[in-house]
mmCIF file of C-alpha atoms in Angstrom:
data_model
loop_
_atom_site.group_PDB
_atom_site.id
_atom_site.type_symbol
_atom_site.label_atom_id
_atom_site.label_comp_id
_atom_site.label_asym_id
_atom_site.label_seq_id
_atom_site.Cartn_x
_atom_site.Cartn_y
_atom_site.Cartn_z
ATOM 1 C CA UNK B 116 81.886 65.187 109.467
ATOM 2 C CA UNK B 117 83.286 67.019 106.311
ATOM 3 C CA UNK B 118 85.465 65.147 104.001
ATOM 4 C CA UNK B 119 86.406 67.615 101.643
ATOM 5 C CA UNK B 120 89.906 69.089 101.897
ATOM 6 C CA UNK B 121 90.735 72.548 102.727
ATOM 7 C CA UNK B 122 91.949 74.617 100.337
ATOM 8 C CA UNK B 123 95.491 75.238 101.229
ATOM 9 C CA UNK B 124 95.805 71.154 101.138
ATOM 10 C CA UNK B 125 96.404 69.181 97.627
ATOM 11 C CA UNK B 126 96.733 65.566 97.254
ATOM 12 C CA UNK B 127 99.704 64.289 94.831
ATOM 13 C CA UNK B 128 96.826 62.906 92.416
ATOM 14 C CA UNK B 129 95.039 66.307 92.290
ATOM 15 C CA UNK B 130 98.650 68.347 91.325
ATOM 16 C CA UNK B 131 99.792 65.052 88.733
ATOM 17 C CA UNK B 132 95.910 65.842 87.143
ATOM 18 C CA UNK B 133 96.173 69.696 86.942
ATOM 19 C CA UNK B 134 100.390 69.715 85.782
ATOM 20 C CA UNK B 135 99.159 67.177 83.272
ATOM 21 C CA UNK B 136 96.651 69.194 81.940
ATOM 22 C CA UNK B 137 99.294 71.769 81.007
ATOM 23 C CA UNK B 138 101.383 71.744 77.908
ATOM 24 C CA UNK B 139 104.448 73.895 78.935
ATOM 25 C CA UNK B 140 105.238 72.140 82.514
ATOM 26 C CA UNK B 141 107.025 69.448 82.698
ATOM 27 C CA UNK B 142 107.176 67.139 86.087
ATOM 28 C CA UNK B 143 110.258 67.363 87.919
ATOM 29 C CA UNK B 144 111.882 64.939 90.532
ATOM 30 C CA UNK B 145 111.138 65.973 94.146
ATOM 31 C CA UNK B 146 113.911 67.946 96.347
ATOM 32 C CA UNK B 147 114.169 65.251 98.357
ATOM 33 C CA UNK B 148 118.122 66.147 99.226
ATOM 34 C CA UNK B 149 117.817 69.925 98.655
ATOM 35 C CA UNK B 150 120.776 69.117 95.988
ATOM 36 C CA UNK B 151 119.577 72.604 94.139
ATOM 37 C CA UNK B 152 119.342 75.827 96.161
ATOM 38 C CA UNK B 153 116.535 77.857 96.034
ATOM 39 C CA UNK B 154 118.152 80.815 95.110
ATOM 40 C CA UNK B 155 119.277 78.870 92.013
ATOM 41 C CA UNK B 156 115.605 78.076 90.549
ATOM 42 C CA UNK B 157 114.704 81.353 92.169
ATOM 43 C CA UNK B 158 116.470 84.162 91.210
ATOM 44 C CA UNK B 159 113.673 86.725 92.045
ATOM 45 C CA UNK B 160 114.380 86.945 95.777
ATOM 46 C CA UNK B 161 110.960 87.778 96.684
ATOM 47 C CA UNK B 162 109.481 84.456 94.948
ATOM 48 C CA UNK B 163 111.255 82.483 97.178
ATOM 49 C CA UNK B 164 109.160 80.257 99.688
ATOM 50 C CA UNK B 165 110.687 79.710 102.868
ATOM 51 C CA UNK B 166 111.893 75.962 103.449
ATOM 52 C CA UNK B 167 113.081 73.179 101.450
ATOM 53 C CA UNK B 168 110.625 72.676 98.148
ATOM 54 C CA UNK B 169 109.300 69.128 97.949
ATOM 55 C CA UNK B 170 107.981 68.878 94.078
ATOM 56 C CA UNK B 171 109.213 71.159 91.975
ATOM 57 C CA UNK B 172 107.336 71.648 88.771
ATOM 58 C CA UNK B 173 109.261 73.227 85.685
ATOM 59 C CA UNK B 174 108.388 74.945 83.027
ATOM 60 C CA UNK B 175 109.406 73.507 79.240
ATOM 61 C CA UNK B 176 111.543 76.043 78.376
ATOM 62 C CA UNK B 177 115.365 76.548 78.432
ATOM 63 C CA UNK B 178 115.947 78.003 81.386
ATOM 64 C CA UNK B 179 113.903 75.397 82.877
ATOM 65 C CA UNK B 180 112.323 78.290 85.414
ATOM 66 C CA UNK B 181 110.220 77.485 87.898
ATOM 67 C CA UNK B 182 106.407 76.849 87.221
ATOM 68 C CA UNK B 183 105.235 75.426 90.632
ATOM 69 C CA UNK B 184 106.376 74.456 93.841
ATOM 70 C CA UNK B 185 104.907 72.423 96.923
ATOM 71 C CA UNK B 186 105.869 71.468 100.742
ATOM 72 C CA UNK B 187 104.931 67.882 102.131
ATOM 73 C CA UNK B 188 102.297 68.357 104.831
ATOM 74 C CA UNK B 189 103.229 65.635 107.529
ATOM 75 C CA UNK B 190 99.374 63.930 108.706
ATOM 76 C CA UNK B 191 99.756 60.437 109.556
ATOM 77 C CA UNK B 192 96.109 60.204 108.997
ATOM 78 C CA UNK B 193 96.154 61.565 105.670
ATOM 79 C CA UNK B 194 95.326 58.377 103.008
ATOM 80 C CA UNK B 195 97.256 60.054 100.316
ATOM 81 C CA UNK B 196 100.525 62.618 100.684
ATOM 82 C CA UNK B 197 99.113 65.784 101.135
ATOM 83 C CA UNK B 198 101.199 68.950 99.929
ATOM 84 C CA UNK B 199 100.888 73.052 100.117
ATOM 85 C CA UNK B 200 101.409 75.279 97.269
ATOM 86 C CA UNK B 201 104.236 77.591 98.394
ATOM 87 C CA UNK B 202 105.091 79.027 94.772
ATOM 88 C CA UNK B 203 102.881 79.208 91.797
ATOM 89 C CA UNK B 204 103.939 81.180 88.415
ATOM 90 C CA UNK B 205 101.756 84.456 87.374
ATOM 91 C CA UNK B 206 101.114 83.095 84.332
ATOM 92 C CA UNK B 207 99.545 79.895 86.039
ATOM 93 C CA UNK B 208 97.161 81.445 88.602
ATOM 94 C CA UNK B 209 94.001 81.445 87.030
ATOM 95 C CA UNK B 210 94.298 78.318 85.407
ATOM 96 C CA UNK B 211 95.322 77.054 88.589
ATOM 97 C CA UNK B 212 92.478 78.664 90.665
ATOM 98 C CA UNK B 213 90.245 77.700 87.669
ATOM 99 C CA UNK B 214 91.153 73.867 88.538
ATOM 100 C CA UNK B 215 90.518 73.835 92.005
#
């Protein structure tokens, strides 16, 4: 049996070691309580994931845009919270892709 994870799956350890890696992102607190709407950190309608955001990564800057964003994959059997990437900047792709 395999026990590498799939792609489309990152553990909260994996995103803290790439985000910390990169000078201009700063961690954010998770959307627990949706208290931001979407359409506030994303103005760019078609950027927009569908459901409520989980962590919320920001860039350093002054309007604070968004730099990545992640849903909470629900696996009781999962040893560490598990999370999909539902919104990743341009400018953060390759690097991104480069780290996995």
């Amino acid at each position: 049996m395999s026990t590498s994870v799939p792609q489309d799956r990152f553990s909260r350890s994996t995103i803290r070691t790439f985000v910390s890696n990169q000078q201009n992102i700063a961690e954010s607190t998770p959307l627990i309580e949706q208290q931001i709407k979407t359409d506030q950190i994303f103005t760019d309608a078609s950027n927009q994931p569908s459901g409520p955001i989980d962590l919320l990564y920001r860039f350093n800057d002054e309007r604070e845009s968004p730099a990545l964003g992640f849903q909470q994959i629900d696996n009781e059997q999962d040893e560490e919270e598990m999370y999909s990437l539902v919104y990743i900047d341009p400018s953060l792709k390759q690097a991104w892709e480069a780290a996995q």
